[in-house]
Tab-separated table of N, CA and C in Angstrom:
chain	number	residue	atom	x	y	z
J	5	TRP	N	0.815	-1.190	0.000
J	5	TRP	CA	0.000	0.000	0.000
J	5	TRP	C	0.858	1.253	0.000
J	6	ARG	N	2.094	1.144	0.531
J	6	ARG	CA	2.975	2.319	0.536
J	6	ARG	C	3.317	2.752	-0.886
J	7	GLN	N	3.537	1.755	-1.742
J	7	GLN	CA	3.871	2.085	-3.123
J	7	GLN	C	2.705	2.766	-3.823
J	8	SER	N	1.486	2.320	-3.532
J	8	SER	CA	0.338	2.945	-4.184
J	8	SER	C	0.139	4.366	-3.689
J	9	VAL	N	0.394	4.620	-2.392
J	9	VAL	CA	0.291	5.987	-1.869
J	9	VAL	C	1.363	6.864	-2.497
J	10	SER	N	2.595	6.346	-2.582
J	10	SER	CA	3.675	7.112	-3.203
J	10	SER	C	3.368	7.409	-4.660
J	11	LEU	N	2.837	6.423	-5.369
J	11	LEU	CA	2.500	6.627	-6.773
J	11	LEU	C	1.397	7.671	-6.920
J	12	LEU	N	0.393	7.615	-6.043
J	12	LEU	CA	-0.689	8.589	-6.085
J	12	LEU	C	-0.176	9.996	-5.833
J	13	LEU	N	0.698	10.139	-4.846
J	13	LEU	CA	1.247	11.465	-4.546
J	13	LEU	C	2.103	11.980	-5.697
J	14	CYS	N	2.880	11.091	-6.298
J	14	CYS	CA	3.694	11.508	-7.445
J	14	CYS	C	2.812	11.931	-8.608
J	15	LEU	N	1.741	11.200	-8.861
J	15	LEU	CA	0.845	11.562	-9.957
J	15	LEU	C	0.151	12.891	-9.684
J	16	CYS	N	-0.254	13.117	-8.432
J	16	CYS	CA	-0.885	14.399	-8.093
J	16	CYS	C	0.092	15.530	-8.312
J	17	ASN	N	1.313	15.350	-7.867
J	17	ASN	CA	2.328	16.386	-8.020
J	17	ASN	C	2.621	16.616	-9.494
J	18	LEU	N	2.724	15.546	-10.272
J	18	LEU	CA	2.997	15.674	-11.694
J	18	LEU	C	1.852	16.373	-12.414
J	19	SER	N	0.614	16.014	-12.067
J	19	SER	CA	-0.514	16.621	-12.766
J	19	SER	C	-0.642	18.100	-12.426
J	20	VAL	N	-0.301	18.477	-11.210
J	20	VAL	CA	-0.366	19.893	-10.844
J	20	VAL	C	0.682	20.682	-11.619
J	21	HIS	N	1.898	20.122	-11.712
J	21	HIS	CA	2.962	20.858	-12.400
J	21	HIS	C	2.766	20.895	-13.908
J	22	THR	N	2.189	19.862	-14.496
J	22	THR	CA	2.020	19.878	-15.942
J	22	THR	C	0.798	20.676	-16.372
J	23	ALA	N	-0.140	20.900	-15.456
J	23	ALA	CA	-1.352	21.628	-15.822
J	23	ALA	C	-1.254	23.117	-15.528
J	24	MET	N	-0.095	23.571	-15.096
J	24	MET	CA	0.047	24.995	-14.788
J	24	MET	C	-0.103	25.824	-16.057
J	25	PRO	N	-0.730	26.967	-15.937
J	25	PRO	CA	-0.932	27.786	-17.125
J	25	PRO	C	0.386	28.372	-17.624
J	26	ALA	N	0.446	28.543	-18.917
J	26	ALA	CA	1.634	29.136	-19.512
J	26	ALA	C	1.641	30.634	-19.238
J	27	THR	N	2.845	31.170	-19.100
J	27	THR	CA	2.928	32.607	-18.871
J	27	THR	C	2.677	33.328	-20.183
J	28	ARG	N	2.075	34.477	-20.088
J	28	ARG	CA	1.768	35.266	-21.283
J	28	ARG	C	2.524	36.561	-21.237
J	29	ARG	N	2.839	37.033	-22.387
J	29	ARG	CA	3.513	38.306	-22.483
J	29	ARG	C	2.485	39.418	-22.389
J	30	SER	N	2.783	40.395	-21.605
J	30	SER	CA	1.862	41.509	-21.425
J	30	SER	C	1.848	42.379	-22.673
J	31	PRO	N	0.678	42.775	-23.143
J	31	PRO	CA	0.642	43.639	-24.316
J	31	PRO	C	1.263	45.004	-24.044
J	32	ALA	N	1.237	45.453	-22.814
J	32	ALA	CA	1.787	46.772	-22.497
J	32	ALA	C	3.306	46.783	-22.588
J	33	ARG	N	3.948	45.632	-22.414
J	33	ARG	CA	5.401	45.594	-22.386
J	33	ARG	C	6.019	45.188	-23.719
J	34	GLU	N	5.216	44.826	-24.703
J	34	GLU	CA	5.770	44.426	-25.993
J	34	GLU	C	6.343	45.646	-26.696
J	35	ARG	N	7.482	45.449	-27.284
J	35	ARG	CA	8.149	46.544	-27.974
J	35	ARG	C	7.857	46.461	-29.468
J	36	PRO	N	7.694	47.606	-30.113
J	36	PRO	CA	7.494	47.572	-31.567
J	36	PRO	C	8.782	47.126	-32.256
J	37	SER	N	8.622	46.467	-33.394
J	37	SER	CA	9.819	46.016	-34.092
J	37	SER	C	10.528	47.218	-34.712
J	38	PRO	N	11.852	47.215	-34.684
J	38	PRO	CA	12.603	48.351	-35.232
J	38	PRO	C	12.542	48.377	-36.755
J	39	SER	N	12.862	49.513	-37.306
J	39	SER	CA	12.874	49.651	-38.759
J	39	SER	C	13.982	48.771	-39.336
J	40	PRO	N	13.906	48.419	-40.647
J	40	PRO	CA	14.927	47.544	-41.234
J	40	PRO	C	16.334	48.135	-41.128
J	41	GLN	N	16.461	49.466	-41.285
J	41	GLN	CA	17.788	50.073	-41.208
J	41	GLN	C	18.329	49.961	-39.784
J	42	ARG	N	17.490	50.217	-38.829
J	42	ARG	CA	17.912	50.150	-37.429
J	42	ARG	C	18.203	48.694	-37.041
J	43	ARG	N	17.449	47.767	-37.611
J	43	ARG	CA	17.657	46.362	-37.325
J	43	ARG	C	19.047	45.927	-37.780
J	44	ARG	N	19.480	46.372	-38.978
J	44	ARG	CA	20.797	46.003	-39.496
J	44	ARG	C	21.907	46.585	-38.641
J	45	SER	N	21.773	47.841	-38.244
J	45	SER	CA	22.822	48.455	-37.446
J	45	SER	C	22.851	47.864	-36.035
J	46	GLY	N	21.694	47.471	-35.526
J	46	GLY	CA	21.641	46.871	-34.193
J	46	GLY	C	22.297	45.508	-34.153
J	47	VAL	N	22.192	44.751	-35.250
J	47	VAL	CA	22.806	43.433	-35.294
J	47	VAL	C	24.317	43.565	-35.255
J	48	ALA	N	24.848	44.514	-35.991
J	48	ALA	CA	26.292	44.712	-36.010
J	48	ALA	C	26.784	45.152	-34.635
J	49	LYS	N	26.049	46.039	-33.989
J	49	LYS	CA	26.454	46.498	-32.669
J	49	LYS	C	26.386	45.379	-31.651
J	50	SER	N	25.289	44.614	-31.679
J	50	SER	CA	25.135	43.567	-30.669
J	50	SER	C	26.155	42.459	-30.864
J	51	ALA	N	26.536	42.157	-32.104
J	51	ALA	CA	27.533	41.123	-32.340
J	51	ALA	C	28.896	41.585	-31.848
J	52	ALA	N	29.208	42.851	-32.024
J	52	ALA	CA	30.503	43.355	-31.589
J	52	ALA	C	30.550	43.517	-30.075
J	53	ALA	N	29.422	43.864	-29.459
J	53	ALA	CA	29.411	44.140	-28.029
J	53	ALA	C	29.106	42.903	-27.190
J	54	ALA	N	28.766	41.780	-27.822
J	54	ALA	CA	28.407	40.586	-27.051
J	54	ALA	C	29.643	40.011	-26.370
J	55	PRO	N	29.584	39.849	-25.052
J	55	PRO	CA	30.737	39.273	-24.366
J	55	PRO	C	30.819	37.768	-24.627
J	56	LYS	N	32.030	37.257	-24.606
J	56	LYS	CA	32.226	35.832	-24.825
J	56	LYS	C	31.826	35.091	-23.558
J	57	GLN	N	31.178	33.962	-23.742
J	57	GLN	CA	30.743	33.167	-22.597
J	57	GLN	C	31.935	32.410	-22.034
J	58	ALA	N	32.096	32.500	-20.730
J	58	ALA	CA	33.182	31.785	-20.077
J	58	ALA	C	32.761	30.344	-19.832
J	59	ALA	N	33.744	29.487	-19.707
J	59	ALA	CA	33.463	28.085	-19.394
J	59	ALA	C	32.868	28.013	-17.995
J	60	PRO	N	31.994	27.034	-17.741
J	60	PRO	CA	31.398	26.935	-16.412
J	60	PRO	C	32.477	26.724	-15.354
J	61	SER	N	32.365	27.443	-14.279
J	61	SER	CA	33.375	27.352	-13.237
J	61	SER	C	33.061	26.198	-12.296
J	62	LYS	N	34.045	25.864	-11.488
J	62	LYS	CA	33.845	24.807	-10.510
J	62	LYS	C	32.836	25.247	-9.459
J	63	LEU	N	32.766	26.546	-9.211
J	63	LEU	CA	31.832	27.060	-8.221
J	63	LEU	C	30.391	26.815	-8.654
J	64	SER	N	30.105	26.957	-9.966
J	64	SER	CA	28.736	26.707	-10.410
J	64	SER	C	28.390	25.222	-10.286
J	65	LEU	N	29.355	24.336	-10.469
J	65	LEU	CA	29.119	22.910	-10.273
J	65	LEU	C	28.799	22.631	-8.808
J	66	VAL	N	29.531	23.273	-7.922
J	66	VAL	CA	29.285	23.094	-6.492
J	66	VAL	C	27.925	23.680	-6.124
J	67	ASP	N	27.636	24.899	-6.585
J	67	ASP	CA	26.392	25.585	-6.231
J	67	ASP	C	25.159	24.918	-6.824
J	68	HIS	N	25.259	24.435	-8.045
J	68	HIS	CA	24.078	23.947	-8.743
J	68	HIS	C	23.902	22.432	-8.720
J	69	VAL	N	24.941	21.698	-8.331
J	69	VAL	CA	24.822	20.244	-8.334
J	69	VAL	C	25.141	19.649	-6.958
J	70	LEU	N	26.334	19.912	-6.462
J	70	LEU	CA	26.776	19.231	-5.254
J	70	LEU	C	26.031	19.682	-3.998
J	71	LEU	N	25.865	20.980	-3.802
J	71	LEU	CA	25.162	21.451	-2.603
J	71	LEU	C	23.699	21.037	-2.578
J	72	PRO	N	22.940	21.164	-3.679
J	72	PRO	CA	21.561	20.651	-3.633
J	72	PRO	C	21.491	19.148	-3.379
J	73	LEU	N	22.419	18.389	-3.969
J	73	LEU	CA	22.443	16.950	-3.740
J	73	LEU	C	22.740	16.638	-2.280
J	74	LEU	N	23.688	17.364	-1.709
J	74	LEU	CA	24.013	17.188	-0.296
J	74	LEU	C	22.809	17.509	0.589
J	75	LEU	N	22.101	18.581	0.277
J	75	LEU	CA	20.915	18.940	1.058
J	75	LEU	C	19.808	17.902	0.913
J	76	MET	N	19.623	17.368	-0.299
J	76	MET	CA	18.570	16.374	-0.506
J	76	MET	C	18.858	15.073	0.227
J	77	VAL	N	20.120	14.769	0.456
J	77	VAL	CA	20.465	13.540	1.161
J	77	VAL	C	20.447	13.757	2.670
J	78	THR	N	21.021	14.854	3.146
J	78	THR	CA	21.182	15.034	4.587
J	78	THR	C	19.939	15.562	5.296
J	79	THR	N	19.120	16.367	4.648
J	79	THR	CA	17.976	16.963	5.335
J	79	THR	C	16.944	15.926	5.772
J	80	PRO	N	16.483	15.011	4.917
J	80	PRO	CA	15.530	14.002	5.408
J	80	PRO	C	16.139	13.107	6.490
J	81	THR	N	17.419	12.778	6.344
J	81	THR	CA	18.082	11.954	7.351
J	81	THR	C	18.106	12.674	8.695
J	82	PHE	N	18.453	13.946	8.679
J	82	PHE	CA	18.475	14.737	9.909
J	82	PHE	C	17.082	14.820	10.532
J	83	CYS	N	16.062	15.007	9.715
J	83	CYS	CA	14.690	15.086	10.227
J	83	CYS	C	14.247	13.768	10.856
J	84	HIS	N	14.577	12.640	10.230
J	84	HIS	CA	14.223	11.338	10.788
J	84	HIS	C	14.934	11.109	12.124
J	85	ILE	N	16.229	11.414	12.166
J	85	ILE	CA	16.982	11.195	13.409
J	85	ILE	C	16.473	12.120	14.507
J	86	THR	N	16.157	13.357	14.180
J	86	THR	CA	15.639	14.290	15.177
J	86	THR	C	14.276	13.840	15.695
J	87	ALA	N	13.403	13.375	14.802
J	87	ALA	CA	12.091	12.881	15.230
J	87	ALA	C	12.244	11.651	16.117
J	88	TRP	N	13.151	10.757	15.763
J	88	TRP	CA	13.390	9.568	16.579
J	88	TRP	C	13.941	9.958	17.943
J	89	LEU	N	14.887	10.877	17.959
J	89	LEU	CA	15.538	11.274	19.209
J	89	LEU	C	14.559	11.952	20.159
J	90	THR	N	13.692	12.806	19.621
J	90	THR	CA	12.743	13.496	20.494
J	90	THR	C	11.644	12.577	21.016
J	91	ALA	N	11.457	11.406	20.406
J	91	ALA	CA	10.463	10.456	20.883
J	91	ALA	C	11.034	9.503	21.930
J	92	GLN	N	12.337	9.578	22.183
J	92	GLN	CA	12.970	8.722	23.182
J	92	GLN	C	12.622	9.188	24.597
J	93	PRO	N	12.650	8.264	25.581
J	93	PRO	CA	12.360	8.675	26.960
J	93	PRO	C	13.327	9.745	27.477
J	94	GLU	N	14.585	9.650	27.065
J	94	GLU	CA	15.571	10.657	27.458
J	94	GLU	C	16.209	11.203	26.180
J	95	PRO	N	15.644	12.264	25.608
J	95	PRO	CA	16.141	12.762	24.310
J	95	PRO	C	17.401	13.625	24.452
J	96	THR	N	18.537	12.967	24.581
J	96	THR	CA	19.811	13.679	24.697
J	96	THR	C	20.773	13.145	23.650
J	97	LEU	N	21.879	13.831	23.506
J	97	LEU	CA	22.898	13.381	22.557
J	97	LEU	C	23.560	12.097	23.035
J	98	SER	N	23.587	11.867	24.345
J	98	SER	CA	24.156	10.602	24.839
J	98	SER	C	23.285	9.417	24.422
J	99	THR	N	21.978	9.615	24.317
J	99	THR	CA	21.089	8.563	23.818
J	99	THR	C	21.415	8.261	22.360
J	100	LEU	N	21.644	9.315	21.590
J	100	LEU	CA	22.013	9.135	20.182
J	100	LEU	C	23.362	8.442	20.064
J	101	ALA	N	24.324	8.833	20.892
J	101	ALA	CA	25.646	8.208	20.851
J	101	ALA	C	25.570	6.740	21.234
J	102	ALA	N	24.743	6.410	22.234
J	102	ALA	CA	24.609	5.008	22.643
J	102	ALA	C	23.964	4.177	21.535
J	103	ALA	N	22.982	4.744	20.850
J	103	ALA	CA	22.346	4.015	19.743
J	103	ALA	C	23.293	3.880	18.569
J	104	ALA	N	24.119	4.890	18.322
J	104	ALA	CA	25.070	4.840	17.214
J	104	ALA	C	26.206	3.868	17.506
J	105	ALA	N	26.488	3.626	18.790
J	105	ALA	CA	27.550	2.687	19.149
J	105	ALA	C	27.188	1.269	18.746
J	106	ALA	N	25.901	0.972	18.650
J	106	ALA	CA	25.466	-0.370	18.231
J	106	ALA	C	25.732	-0.605	16.746
J	107	GLY	N	26.028	0.449	16.019
J	107	GLY	CA	26.323	0.330	14.597
J	107	GLY	C	25.350	1.154	13.772
J	108	PRO	N	25.809	1.647	12.623
J	108	PRO	CA	24.945	2.484	11.799
J	108	PRO	C	23.723	1.740	11.268
J	109	ALA	N	23.857	0.453	10.986
J	109	ALA	CA	22.710	-0.308	10.465
J	109	ALA	C	21.635	-0.462	11.532
J	110	ALA	N	22.051	-0.703	12.770
J	110	ALA	CA	21.082	-0.842	13.863
J	110	ALA	C	20.395	0.491	14.139
J	111	LEU	N	21.168	1.581	14.106
J	111	LEU	CA	20.586	2.906	14.310
J	111	LEU	C	19.591	3.229	13.205
J	112	ALA	N	19.965	2.955	11.958
J	112	ALA	CA	19.071	3.239	10.827
J	112	ALA	C	17.798	2.406	10.921
J	113	ALA	N	17.920	1.142	11.300
J	113	ALA	CA	16.733	0.288	11.421
J	113	ALA	C	15.813	0.790	12.522
J	114	ASP	N	16.390	1.196	13.661
J	114	ASP	CA	15.578	1.695	14.773
J	114	ASP	C	14.897	3.017	14.405
J	115	VAL	N	15.652	3.910	13.747
J	115	VAL	CA	15.089	5.210	13.357
J	115	VAL	C	13.966	5.019	12.343
J	116	LEU	N	14.190	4.215	11.324
J	116	LEU	CA	13.168	4.017	10.299
J	116	LEU	C	11.942	3.288	10.839
J	117	ALA	N	12.157	2.336	11.758
J	117	ALA	CA	11.018	1.605	12.311
J	117	ALA	C	10.127	2.516	13.151
J	118	SER	N	10.729	3.461	13.850
J	118	SER	CA	9.914	4.311	14.726
J	118	SER	C	9.404	5.577	14.049
J	119	THR	N	9.923	5.926	12.885
J	119	THR	CA	9.458	7.151	12.214
J	119	THR	C	8.683	6.881	10.936
J	120	MET	N	8.429	5.636	10.627
J	120	MET	CA	7.636	5.329	9.435
J	120	MET	C	6.201	5.796	9.633
J	121	PRO	N	5.600	6.374	8.621
J	121	PRO	CA	4.212	6.816	8.769
J	121	PRO	C	3.271	5.620	8.836
J	122	ASP	N	2.204	5.791	9.587
J	122	ASP	CA	1.212	4.736	9.674
J	122	ASP	C	0.071	5.040	8.708
J	123	ALA	N	-0.985	4.259	8.786
J	123	ALA	CA	-2.112	4.421	7.859
J	123	ALA	C	-2.807	5.768	8.035
J	124	LYS	N	-2.888	6.257	9.266
J	124	LYS	CA	-3.537	7.549	9.504
J	124	LYS	C	-2.783	8.681	8.804
J	125	ALA	N	-1.451	8.635	8.870
J	125	ALA	CA	-0.646	9.669	8.223
J	125	ALA	C	-0.787	9.595	6.705
J	126	ALA	N	-0.822	8.386	6.171
J	126	ALA	CA	-0.977	8.228	4.721
J	126	ALA	C	-2.330	8.742	4.258
J	127	VAL	N	-3.387	8.475	5.039
J	127	VAL	CA	-4.725	8.960	4.685
J	127	VAL	C	-4.760	10.486	4.733
J	128	LEU	N	-4.166	11.067	5.780
J	128	LEU	CA	-4.144	12.527	5.897
J	128	LEU	C	-3.392	13.169	4.729
J	129	LEU	N	-2.232	12.635	4.400
J	129	LEU	CA	-1.444	13.188	3.302
J	129	LEU	C	-2.155	13.021	1.962
J	130	THR	N	-2.783	11.885	1.747
J	130	THR	CA	-3.527	11.653	0.510
J	130	THR	C	-4.727	12.590	0.411
J	131	ALA	N	-5.449	12.779	1.526
J	131	ALA	CA	-6.600	13.684	1.513
J	131	ALA	C	-6.163	15.120	1.258
J	132	PHE	N	-5.075	15.535	1.871
J	132	PHE	CA	-4.569	16.900	1.671
J	132	PHE	C	-4.153	17.115	0.219
J	133	SER	N	-3.440	16.145	-0.351
J	133	SER	CA	-3.021	16.267	-1.751
J	133	SER	C	-4.213	16.234	-2.695
J	134	GLY	N	-5.190	15.383	-2.396
J	134	GLY	CA	-6.394	15.325	-3.231
J	134	GLY	C	-7.189	16.611	-3.179
J	135	LEU	N	-7.283	17.222	-1.992
J	135	LEU	CA	-7.976	18.496	-1.860
J	135	LEU	C	-7.255	19.597	-2.637
J	136	ALA	N	-5.925	19.598	-2.573
J	136	ALA	CA	-5.162	20.592	-3.337
J	136	ALA	C	-5.384	20.412	-4.835
J	137	LEU	N	-5.432	19.180	-5.281
J	137	LEU	CA	-5.684	18.913	-6.695
J	137	LEU	C	-7.096	19.325	-7.083
J	138	LEU	N	-8.056	19.088	-6.205
J	138	LEU	CA	-9.440	19.481	-6.469
J	138	LEU	C	-9.553	21.006	-6.563
J	139	ILE	N	-8.929	21.706	-5.655
J	139	ILE	CA	-8.979	23.172	-5.682
J	139	ILE	C	-8.326	23.705	-6.951
J	140	TYR	N	-7.243	23.060	-7.377
J	140	TYR	CA	-6.566	23.494	-8.593
J	140	TYR	C	-7.455	23.301	-9.817
J	141	ALA	N	-8.310	22.265	-9.794
J	141	ALA	CA	-9.150	21.961	-10.952
J	141	ALA	C	-10.431	22.790	-10.996
J	142	ILE	N	-10.813	23.416	-9.876
J	142	ILE	CA	-12.039	24.210	-9.850
J	142	ILE	C	-11.836	25.470	-10.699
J	143	PRO	N	-12.735	25.727	-11.639
J	143	PRO	CA	-12.563	26.927	-12.458
J	143	PRO	C	-12.872	28.188	-11.653
J	144	GLY	N	-12.290	29.250	-12.089
J	144	GLY	CA	-12.518	30.542	-11.456
J	144	GLY	C	-12.200	31.636	-12.451
J	145	PRO	N	-12.470	32.881	-12.090
J	145	PRO	CA	-12.144	33.966	-13.011
J	145	PRO	C	-10.630	34.059	-13.203
J	146	VAL	N	-10.221	34.355	-14.425
J	146	VAL	CA	-8.804	34.438	-14.744
J	146	VAL	C	-8.259	35.789	-14.287
J	147	LYS	N	-7.210	35.734	-13.507
J	147	LYS	CA	-6.518	36.932	-13.031
J	147	LYS	C	-5.087	36.873	-13.554
J	148	PHE	N	-4.431	38.019	-13.575
J	148	PHE	CA	-3.062	38.080	-14.064
J	148	PHE	C	-2.138	38.535	-12.945
J	149	GLY	N	-0.985	37.904	-12.877
J	149	GLY	CA	0.022	38.252	-11.879
J	149	GLY	C	0.820	39.464	-12.312
J	150	PRO	N	1.795	39.844	-11.517
J	150	PRO	CA	2.621	41.000	-11.862
J	150	PRO	C	3.526	40.705	-13.059
J	151	ILE	N	3.895	41.733	-13.758
J	151	ILE	CA	4.770	41.602	-14.924
J	151	ILE	C	6.202	41.411	-14.438
J	152	SER	N	6.862	40.420	-14.985
J	152	SER	CA	8.255	40.174	-14.598
J	152	SER	C	9.176	41.114	-15.359
J	153	ASP	N	10.459	41.041	-15.037
J	153	ASP	CA	11.451	41.882	-15.710
J	153	ASP	C	11.531	41.589	-17.202
J	154	ARG	N	11.230	40.363	-17.587
J	154	ARG	CA	11.301	39.992	-19.006
J	154	ARG	C	9.977	40.162	-19.721
J	155	GLY	N	8.975	40.657	-19.031
J	155	GLY	CA	7.706	40.940	-19.677
J	155	GLY	C	6.671	39.841	-19.576
J	156	ALA	N	6.976	38.769	-18.882
J	156	ALA	CA	6.004	37.683	-18.735
J	156	ALA	C	4.970	38.060	-17.678
J	157	ARG	N	3.744	37.714	-17.932
J	157	ARG	CA	2.662	38.005	-16.993
J	157	ARG	C	1.828	36.739	-16.826
J	158	PRO	N	1.979	36.021	-15.694
J	158	PRO	CA	1.286	34.745	-15.535
J	158	PRO	C	-0.211	34.919	-15.340
J	159	ALA	N	-0.957	33.987	-15.891
J	159	ALA	CA	-2.412	33.962	-15.722
J	159	ALA	C	-2.749	32.811	-14.781
J	160	TYR	N	-3.707	33.020	-13.900
J	160	TYR	CA	-4.105	31.977	-12.970
J	160	TYR	C	-5.603	32.085	-12.695
J	161	ALA	N	-6.183	30.979	-12.257
J	161	ALA	CA	-7.598	30.968	-11.892
J	161	ALA	C	-7.713	31.424	-10.436
J	162	ASP	N	-8.507	32.442	-10.196
J	162	ASP	CA	-8.677	32.977	-8.847
J	162	ASP	C	-9.781	32.191	-8.141
J	163	ASN	N	-9.386	31.082	-7.509
J	163	ASN	CA	-10.351	30.260	-6.786
J	163	ASN	C	-9.928	30.090	-5.329
J	164	ALA	N	-9.365	31.131	-4.743
J	164	ALA	CA	-8.851	31.043	-3.376
J	164	ALA	C	-9.967	30.903	-2.343
J	165	MET	N	-11.150	31.413	-2.620
J	165	MET	CA	-12.237	31.285	-1.651
J	165	MET	C	-12.658	29.836	-1.485
J	166	TRP	N	-12.498	29.011	-2.527
J	166	TRP	CA	-12.835	27.595	-2.399
J	166	TRP	C	-11.914	26.924	-1.395
J	167	HIS	N	-10.693	27.423	-1.287
J	167	HIS	CA	-9.760	26.863	-0.311
J	167	HIS	C	-10.307	27.061	1.106
J	168	CYS	N	-10.878	28.215	1.359
J	168	CYS	CA	-11.446	28.490	2.687
J	168	CYS	C	-12.710	27.677	2.922
J	169	VAL	N	-13.516	27.500	1.894
J	169	VAL	CA	-14.777	26.774	2.036
J	169	VAL	C	-14.538	25.287	2.241
J	170	LEU	N	-13.645	24.723	1.414
J	170	LEU	CA	-13.393	23.279	1.503
J	170	LEU	C	-12.528	22.975	2.686
């Protein structure tokens, strides 16, 4: 049943992200096309003034790949261990050290056994995700968000009152 709950949550998340409305360009921010003469001179200027792209640095690899990967691995582990530790009769670091002395596999088994969600948690999470999906599917008047720096203006259905009602 855990796999079916996980699959349901993944499908809900996927359907919400794929059904998001496309951003639209605001008519107020569209620029008129330049004249043909200006277009030719602008191309020459932009080609001469365009800076050369540098090779990706090691810092961008660290910032965009390694640090997010490290956070995705360590954050859930830290949350599980913290939840397990606070549920102990004596929630201290010495309790954690004593459990870790038995070995990492024993600690991991004890932490996972005591922090696994039960049926009530799965039902609550499924109901919450289903309600969010239902609210997303309810039609409402189309409203427009603020214009971004690049001129995009997102459109969304204004159905926030249904969130309060449901």
